[in-house]
Amino acid sequence: MKIFAGKLSANTVISITLLSITSLLFLVGCNPEDPQSTFGDKGPIAKQQKDLFILIFWVAAFVFIAVEGVLIFLLFKYRYKDDKLPYQSHGNTKLEVIWTIIPAIILAVIAVPTIQVIWDQQNGVPDDMGEPLRVEAIGHQWWFEFRYPDLEIVTANELHIPTDRPVSIKLGSNDVIHSFWIPKLAGKLDMIPLNENYMWLMADEPGMYYGQCAEFCGVAHALMRFRAIAETEEDFDKWVDGMRTEPKPPITDSEKNGMQVFMGKCSMCHTKDSYSSGSYAREIKTQKSRWEIWLNDTENAPQVSAPNLTHFGLRNTIGAGIKEFSKENPENLINWIKDPSSIKIGNRMHKHASIYTNEENKLSAKEIQDVSNYLLSLKPNME
Ligand code: HEC
Ligand SMILES: [Cu+2]
């Protein structure tokens, strides 16, 4: 009985080479410069998690190389040579004790730091790190709402945070289970309806960090993203002051007309006045009532909870971080208002806003242009 024929066939060699090359291709995903790479950690929480991963990786690599090495060595040493039946043995107490103890030690090496990191991170911001900024993040199909309860600000899809100050985040969901993940700042945590989860994170340096819902939450799940914008304390305070300041009044005829369109066709879902007094409590109440209207008639409700658009002119993205726009390049914003489903299939604005569901309420090209100009003009009246 021949078990090993001696030479590897050409097909086997080709298959092994191809497999090795394609597996190497996956390593491209490890580039720390990529916007969503967990290897490019930019804060203490992400760093601690990455260091733990690296430790586990090397332990696993050691086990892999040791086991495969011994396997290959034995394959060659004891390969078929003559027709003699090899020596038959059964059980070896010494060996069995050794290969029970070694894995136990390896598991201990992994378990101790793992449990340490879990304990370190799950108890919230350590006391000696100073007063954290409190944020509430709420998942909606398919966008993120951000509330700052101490600052009485509500915004969406672009989370502003100061650098070098811990941010404590309360996670919740308005509908199904979502997951909150900013790979460069912290590992993911679920956002669960009727349940509160807590996490904290900190950014070491200013930057735009990409976030993503990491739980399959419906058709547009892959298009449910956000940005965390980390700024110096000074820039962050400026943003906060701006969010509490009235916007510049509309100047051009187009902006003025756009404001009329907004009041008539958009304001039943979108708030734009987080700066006015009492607006925080009001926004939480109206967001809830919009949500209940939707729950009552998920097919035809004319209202549904929607992103707060206060000072939209300061924003960079639409469709929950999917497309970028600016005053100079407003095409994506215009396309969103014209047909949001062309950017994000299945979104609730397209399904429920009367400008799409009722032919009579359809916006003309000029109205779309005007309302887009108006949104772009929404900036704090400061300088
Ligand atoms: C029926 C409620 C509803 C109406 C009416 C409505 N929207 Fe929306 N809007 C939404 C929802 C929900 C979203 C979030 C969609 C998503 O990303 O999944 C949204 C998203 C947006 C966004 C992108 C915000 C972001 O941060 O990604 C803009 C801009 C916007 N709407 C503008 C408008 C304008 C302009 C009008 C009026 C012409 C309007 N909306 C009318 C519900 C509505
Ligand atoms: Cu989601």
PDB file of N, CA, C and O in Angstrom, residues 116-163:
ATOM      1  N   GLN A 116      -7.821  41.670  31.625  1.00  0.00           N
ATOM      2  CA  GLN A 116      -7.353  42.969  32.101  1.00  0.00           C
ATOM      3  C   GLN A 116      -7.917  44.113  31.243  1.00  0.00           C
ATOM      4  O   GLN A 116      -8.432  45.099  31.764  1.00  0.00           O
ATOM      5  N   VAL A 117      -7.839  43.944  29.917  1.00  0.00           N
ATOM      6  CA  VAL A 117      -8.334  44.994  29.011  1.00  0.00           C
ATOM      7  C   VAL A 117      -9.847  45.150  29.169  1.00  0.00           C
ATOM      8  O   VAL A 117     -10.362  46.268  29.213  1.00  0.00           O
ATOM      9  N   ILE A 118     -10.558  44.030  29.297  1.00  0.00           N
ATOM     10  CA  ILE A 118     -12.015  44.122  29.460  1.00  0.00           C
ATOM     11  C   ILE A 118     -12.330  44.911  30.736  1.00  0.00           C
ATOM     12  O   ILE A 118     -13.139  45.840  30.726  1.00  0.00           O
ATOM     13  N   TRP A 119     -11.655  44.577  31.837  1.00  0.00           N
ATOM     14  CA  TRP A 119     -11.909  45.292  33.091  1.00  0.00           C
ATOM     15  C   TRP A 119     -11.547  46.758  32.974  1.00  0.00           C
ATOM     16  O   TRP A 119     -12.265  47.635  33.435  1.00  0.00           O
ATOM     17  N   ASP A 120     -10.402  47.005  32.335  1.00  0.00           N
ATOM     18  CA  ASP A 120      -9.952  48.393  32.146  1.00  0.00           C
ATOM     19  C   ASP A 120     -10.974  49.234  31.413  1.00  0.00           C
ATOM     20  O   ASP A 120     -11.197  50.394  31.730  1.00  0.00           O
ATOM     21  N   GLN A 121     -11.569  48.658  30.375  1.00  0.00           N
ATOM     22  CA  GLN A 121     -12.359  49.477  29.452  1.00  0.00           C
ATOM     23  C   GLN A 121     -13.844  49.517  29.767  1.00  0.00           C
ATOM     24  O   GLN A 121     -14.534  50.420  29.326  1.00  0.00           O
ATOM     25  N   GLN A 122     -14.322  48.537  30.539  1.00  0.00           N
ATOM     26  CA  GLN A 122     -15.780  48.475  30.674  1.00  0.00           C
ATOM     27  C   GLN A 122     -16.307  49.379  31.788  1.00  0.00           C
ATOM     28  O   GLN A 122     -17.501  49.600  31.878  1.00  0.00           O
ATOM     29  N   ASN A 123     -15.413  49.906  32.620  1.00  0.00           N
ATOM     30  CA  ASN A 123     -15.897  50.691  33.754  1.00  0.00           C
ATOM     31  C   ASN A 123     -15.965  52.185  33.477  1.00  0.00           C
ATOM     32  O   ASN A 123     -15.995  52.979  34.405  1.00  0.00           O
ATOM     33  N   GLY A 124     -15.955  52.562  32.228  1.00  0.00           N
ATOM     34  CA  GLY A 124     -16.063  53.976  31.905  1.00  0.00           C
ATOM     35  C   GLY A 124     -14.748  54.699  32.088  1.00  0.00           C
ATOM     36  O   GLY A 124     -13.711  54.085  32.364  1.00  0.00           O
ATOM     37  N   VAL A 125     -14.812  56.007  31.950  1.00  0.00           N
ATOM     38  CA  VAL A 125     -13.606  56.832  31.973  1.00  0.00           C
ATOM     39  C   VAL A 125     -12.972  56.816  33.366  1.00  0.00           C
ATOM     40  O   VAL A 125     -13.649  57.089  34.350  1.00  0.00           O
ATOM     41  N   PRO A 126     -11.678  56.486  33.467  1.00  0.00           N
ATOM     42  CA  PRO A 126     -11.016  56.531  34.788  1.00  0.00           C
ATOM     43  C   PRO A 126     -11.083  57.944  35.382  1.00  0.00           C
ATOM     44  O   PRO A 126     -11.012  58.933  34.647  1.00  0.00           O
ATOM     45  N   ASP A 127     -11.193  58.007  36.716  1.00  0.00           N
ATOM     46  CA  ASP A 127     -11.370  59.301  37.386  1.00  0.00           C
ATOM     47  C   ASP A 127     -10.251  60.295  37.103  1.00  0.00           C
ATOM     48  O   ASP A 127     -10.484  61.495  37.006  1.00  0.00           O
ATOM     49  N   ASP A 128      -9.018  59.774  36.962  1.00  0.00           N
ATOM     50  CA  ASP A 128      -7.898  60.715  36.820  1.00  0.00           C
ATOM     51  C   ASP A 128      -7.778  61.292  35.412  1.00  0.00           C
ATOM     52  O   ASP A 128      -6.836  62.011  35.112  1.00  0.00           O
ATOM     53  N   MET A 129      -8.722  60.976  34.525  1.00  0.00           N
ATOM     54  CA  MET A 129      -8.613  61.495  33.153  1.00  0.00           C
ATOM     55  C   MET A 129      -9.408  62.772  32.948  1.00  0.00           C
ATOM     56  O   MET A 129      -9.462  63.306  31.848  1.00  0.00           O
ATOM     57  N   GLY A 130     -10.056  63.250  33.998  1.00  0.00           N
ATOM     58  CA  GLY A 130     -10.803  64.503  33.847  1.00  0.00           C
ATOM     59  C   GLY A 130     -12.238  64.257  33.423  1.00  0.00           C
ATOM     60  O   GLY A 130     -12.646  63.126  33.145  1.00  0.00           O
ATOM     61  N   GLU A 131     -12.977  65.341  33.393  1.00  0.00           N
ATOM     62  CA  GLU A 131     -14.404  65.279  33.091  1.00  0.00           C
ATOM     63  C   GLU A 131     -14.615  64.879  31.623  1.00  0.00           C
ATOM     64  O   GLU A 131     -14.139  65.544  30.711  1.00  0.00           O
ATOM     65  N   PRO A 132     -15.317  63.762  31.353  1.00  0.00           N
ATOM     66  CA  PRO A 132     -15.529  63.392  29.946  1.00  0.00           C
ATOM     67  C   PRO A 132     -16.611  64.244  29.290  1.00  0.00           C
ATOM     68  O   PRO A 132     -17.453  64.828  29.981  1.00  0.00           O
ATOM     69  N   LEU A 133     -16.563  64.308  27.972  1.00  0.00           N
ATOM     70  CA  LEU A 133     -17.657  64.902  27.213  1.00  0.00           C
ATOM     71  C   LEU A 133     -18.711  63.816  27.052  1.00  0.00           C
ATOM     72  O   LEU A 133     -18.404  62.701  26.625  1.00  0.00           O
ATOM     73  N   ARG A 134     -19.961  64.136  27.418  1.00  0.00           N
ATOM     74  CA  ARG A 134     -21.005  63.109  27.299  1.00  0.00           C
ATOM     75  C   ARG A 134     -21.732  63.214  25.959  1.00  0.00           C
ATOM     76  O   ARG A 134     -22.134  64.298  25.549  1.00  0.00           O
ATOM     77  N   VAL A 135     -21.897  62.087  25.300  1.00  0.00           N
ATOM     78  CA  VAL A 135     -22.598  62.046  24.016  1.00  0.00           C
ATOM     79  C   VAL A 135     -23.582  60.883  24.052  1.00  0.00           C
ATOM     80  O   VAL A 135     -23.297  59.850  24.665  1.00  0.00           O
ATOM     81  N   GLU A 136     -24.732  61.077  23.417  1.00  0.00           N
ATOM     82  CA  GLU A 136     -25.644  59.946  23.222  1.00  0.00           C
ATOM     83  C   GLU A 136     -25.730  59.671  21.729  1.00  0.00           C
ATOM     84  O   GLU A 136     -26.013  60.582  20.947  1.00  0.00           O
ATOM     85  N   ALA A 137     -25.430  58.445  21.340  1.00  0.00           N
ATOM     86  CA  ALA A 137     -25.508  58.085  19.921  1.00  0.00           C
ATOM     87  C   ALA A 137     -26.693  57.149  19.738  1.00  0.00           C
ATOM     88  O   ALA A 137     -26.822  56.152  20.454  1.00  0.00           O
ATOM     89  N   ILE A 138     -27.558  57.486  18.775  1.00  0.00           N
ATOM     90  CA  ILE A 138     -28.765  56.686  18.564  1.00  0.00           C
ATOM     91  C   ILE A 138     -28.792  56.196  17.118  1.00  0.00           C
ATOM     92  O   ILE A 138     -28.657  57.001  16.190  1.00  0.00           O
ATOM     93  N   GLY A 139     -28.934  54.900  16.954  1.00  0.00           N
ATOM     94  CA  GLY A 139     -28.985  54.340  15.609  1.00  0.00           C
ATOM     95  C   GLY A 139     -30.397  54.390  15.064  1.00  0.00           C
ATOM     96  O   GLY A 139     -31.366  54.120  15.774  1.00  0.00           O
ATOM     97  N   HIS A 140     -30.525  54.817  13.823  1.00  0.00           N
ATOM     98  CA  HIS A 140     -31.802  54.780  13.114  1.00  0.00           C
ATOM     99  C   HIS A 140     -31.528  54.069  11.794  1.00  0.00           C
ATOM    100  O   HIS A 140     -30.420  54.152  11.272  1.00  0.00           O
ATOM    101  N   GLN A 141     -32.547  53.441  11.220  1.00  0.00           N
ATOM    102  CA  GLN A 141     -32.345  52.906   9.879  1.00  0.00           C
ATOM    103  C   GLN A 141     -32.347  54.097   8.917  1.00  0.00           C
ATOM    104  O   GLN A 141     -33.392  54.724   8.749  1.00  0.00           O
ATOM    105  N   TRP A 142     -31.295  54.572   8.301  1.00  0.00           N
ATOM    106  CA  TRP A 142     -29.939  54.141   8.249  1.00  0.00           C
ATOM    107  C   TRP A 142     -29.045  55.337   8.441  1.00  0.00           C
ATOM    108  O   TRP A 142     -28.366  55.772   7.533  1.00  0.00           O
ATOM    109  N   TRP A 143     -29.083  55.870   9.667  1.00  0.00           N
ATOM    110  CA  TRP A 143     -28.249  57.039   9.964  1.00  0.00           C
ATOM    111  C   TRP A 143     -28.055  57.137  11.473  1.00  0.00           C
ATOM    112  O   TRP A 143     -28.710  56.428  12.244  1.00  0.00           O
ATOM    113  N   PHE A 144     -27.158  58.008  11.891  1.00  0.00           N
ATOM    114  CA  PHE A 144     -26.820  58.140  13.312  1.00  0.00           C
ATOM    115  C   PHE A 144     -27.229  59.513  13.850  1.00  0.00           C
ATOM    116  O   PHE A 144     -26.916  60.535  13.251  1.00  0.00           O
ATOM    117  N   GLU A 145     -27.894  59.507  14.983  1.00  0.00           N
ATOM    118  CA  GLU A 145     -28.224  60.761  15.665  1.00  0.00           C
ATOM    119  C   GLU A 145     -27.241  60.948  16.817  1.00  0.00           C
ATOM    120  O   GLU A 145     -26.926  59.993  17.528  1.00  0.00           O
ATOM    121  N   PHE A 146     -26.740  62.168  16.991  1.00  0.00           N
ATOM    122  CA  PHE A 146     -25.813  62.452  18.095  1.00  0.00           C
ATOM    123  C   PHE A 146     -26.372  63.562  18.967  1.00  0.00           C
ATOM    124  O   PHE A 146     -26.655  64.649  18.483  1.00  0.00           O
ATOM    125  N   ARG A 147     -26.514  63.273  20.250  1.00  0.00           N
ATOM    126  CA  ARG A 147     -26.990  64.274  21.203  1.00  0.00           C
ATOM    127  C   ARG A 147     -25.886  64.581  22.210  1.00  0.00           C
ATOM    128  O   ARG A 147     -25.209  63.664  22.664  1.00  0.00           O
ATOM    129  N   TYR A 148     -25.768  65.849  22.560  1.00  0.00           N
ATOM    130  CA  TYR A 148     -24.816  66.281  23.594  1.00  0.00           C
ATOM    131  C   TYR A 148     -25.656  66.833  24.742  1.00  0.00           C
ATOM    132  O   TYR A 148     -25.980  68.024  24.759  1.00  0.00           O
ATOM    133  N   PRO A 149     -26.036  65.976  25.705  1.00  0.00           N
ATOM    134  CA  PRO A 149     -27.008  66.408  26.726  1.00  0.00           C
ATOM    135  C   PRO A 149     -26.529  67.600  27.556  1.00  0.00           C
ATOM    136  O   PRO A 149     -27.342  68.431  27.959  1.00  0.00           O
ATOM    137  N   ASP A 150     -25.215  67.700  27.823  1.00  0.00           N
ATOM    138  CA  ASP A 150     -24.746  68.813  28.648  1.00  0.00           C
ATOM    139  C   ASP A 150     -24.639  70.114  27.860  1.00  0.00           C
ATOM    140  O   ASP A 150     -24.665  71.197  28.426  1.00  0.00           O
ATOM    141  N   LEU A 151     -24.482  69.992  26.550  1.00  0.00           N
ATOM    142  CA  LEU A 151     -24.346  71.189  25.716  1.00  0.00           C
ATOM    143  C   LEU A 151     -25.670  71.542  25.039  1.00  0.00           C
ATOM    144  O   LEU A 151     -25.791  72.578  24.389  1.00  0.00           O
ATOM    145  N   GLU A 152     -26.652  70.656  25.167  1.00  0.00           N
ATOM    146  CA  GLU A 152     -27.968  70.818  24.549  1.00  0.00           C
ATOM    147  C   GLU A 152     -27.871  71.017  23.037  1.00  0.00           C
ATOM    148  O   GLU A 152     -28.473  71.916  22.461  1.00  0.00           O
ATOM    149  N   ILE A 153     -27.072  70.158  22.404  1.00  0.00           N
ATOM    150  CA  ILE A 153     -26.920  70.206  20.948  1.00  0.00           C
ATOM    151  C   ILE A 153     -27.360  68.854  20.388  1.00  0.00           C
ATOM    152  O   ILE A 153     -27.090  67.819  20.998  1.00  0.00           O
ATOM    153  N   VAL A 154     -28.038  68.890  19.237  1.00  0.00           N
ATOM    154  CA  VAL A 154     -28.353  67.646  18.528  1.00  0.00           C
ATOM    155  C   VAL A 154     -27.818  67.774  17.118  1.00  0.00           C
ATOM    156  O   VAL A 154     -27.982  68.810  16.472  1.00  0.00           O
ATOM    157  N   THR A 155     -27.151  66.744  16.632  1.00  0.00           N
ATOM    158  CA  THR A 155     -26.721  66.741  15.241  1.00  0.00           C
ATOM    159  C   THR A 155     -26.770  65.309  14.716  1.00  0.00           C
ATOM    160  O   THR A 155     -27.233  64.416  15.420  1.00  0.00           O
ATOM    161  N   ALA A 156     -26.328  65.113  13.479  1.00  0.00           N
ATOM    162  CA  ALA A 156     -26.438  63.776  12.890  1.00  0.00           C
ATOM    163  C   ALA A 156     -25.245  63.473  11.998  1.00  0.00           C
ATOM    164  O   ALA A 156     -24.728  64.364  11.319  1.00  0.00           O
ATOM    165  N   ASN A 157     -24.834  62.224  12.025  1.00  0.00           N
ATOM    166  CA  ASN A 157     -23.871  61.665  11.063  1.00  0.00           C
ATOM    167  C   ASN A 157     -22.467  62.253  11.103  1.00  0.00           C
ATOM    168  O   ASN A 157     -21.555  61.698  10.499  1.00  0.00           O
ATOM    169  N   GLU A 158     -22.268  63.397  11.743  1.00  0.00           N
ATOM    170  CA  GLU A 158     -20.916  63.937  11.900  1.00  0.00           C
ATOM    171  C   GLU A 158     -20.744  64.275  13.377  1.00  0.00           C
ATOM    172  O   GLU A 158     -21.312  65.230  13.875  1.00  0.00           O
ATOM    173  N   LEU A 159     -19.957  63.439  14.038  1.00  0.00           N
ATOM    174  CA  LEU A 159     -19.774  63.564  15.487  1.00  0.00           C
ATOM    175  C   LEU A 159     -18.537  64.401  15.775  1.00  0.00           C
ATOM    176  O   LEU A 159     -17.421  63.981  15.493  1.00  0.00           O
ATOM    177  N   HIS A 160     -18.736  65.603  16.306  1.00  0.00           N
ATOM    178  CA  HIS A 160     -17.578  66.430  16.669  1.00  0.00           C
ATOM    179  C   HIS A 160     -17.116  66.083  18.075  1.00  0.00           C
ATOM    180  O   HIS A 160     -17.925  66.014  18.995  1.00  0.00           O
ATOM    181  N   ILE A 161     -15.811  65.857  18.222  1.00  0.00           N
ATOM    182  CA  ILE A 161     -15.263  65.598  19.564  1.00  0.00           C
ATOM    183  C   ILE A 161     -13.947  66.367  19.718  1.00  0.00           C
ATOM    184  O   ILE A 161     -13.238  66.597  18.743  1.00  0.00           O
ATOM    185  N   PRO A 162     -13.619  66.758  20.959  1.00  0.00           N
ATOM    186  CA  PRO A 162     -12.324  67.397  21.179  1.00  0.00           C
ATOM    187  C   PRO A 162     -11.234  66.332  21.288  1.00  0.00           C
ATOM    188  O   PRO A 162     -11.510  65.200  21.677  1.00  0.00           O
ATOM    189  N   THR A 163      -9.996  66.676  20.950  1.00  0.00           N
ATOM    190  CA  THR A 163      -8.894  65.720  21.129  1.00  0.00           C
ATOM    191  C   THR A 163      -8.446  65.767  22.589  1.00  0.00           C
ATOM    192  O   THR A 163      -8.710  66.729  23.308  1.00  0.00           O
TER     193      THR A 163
END
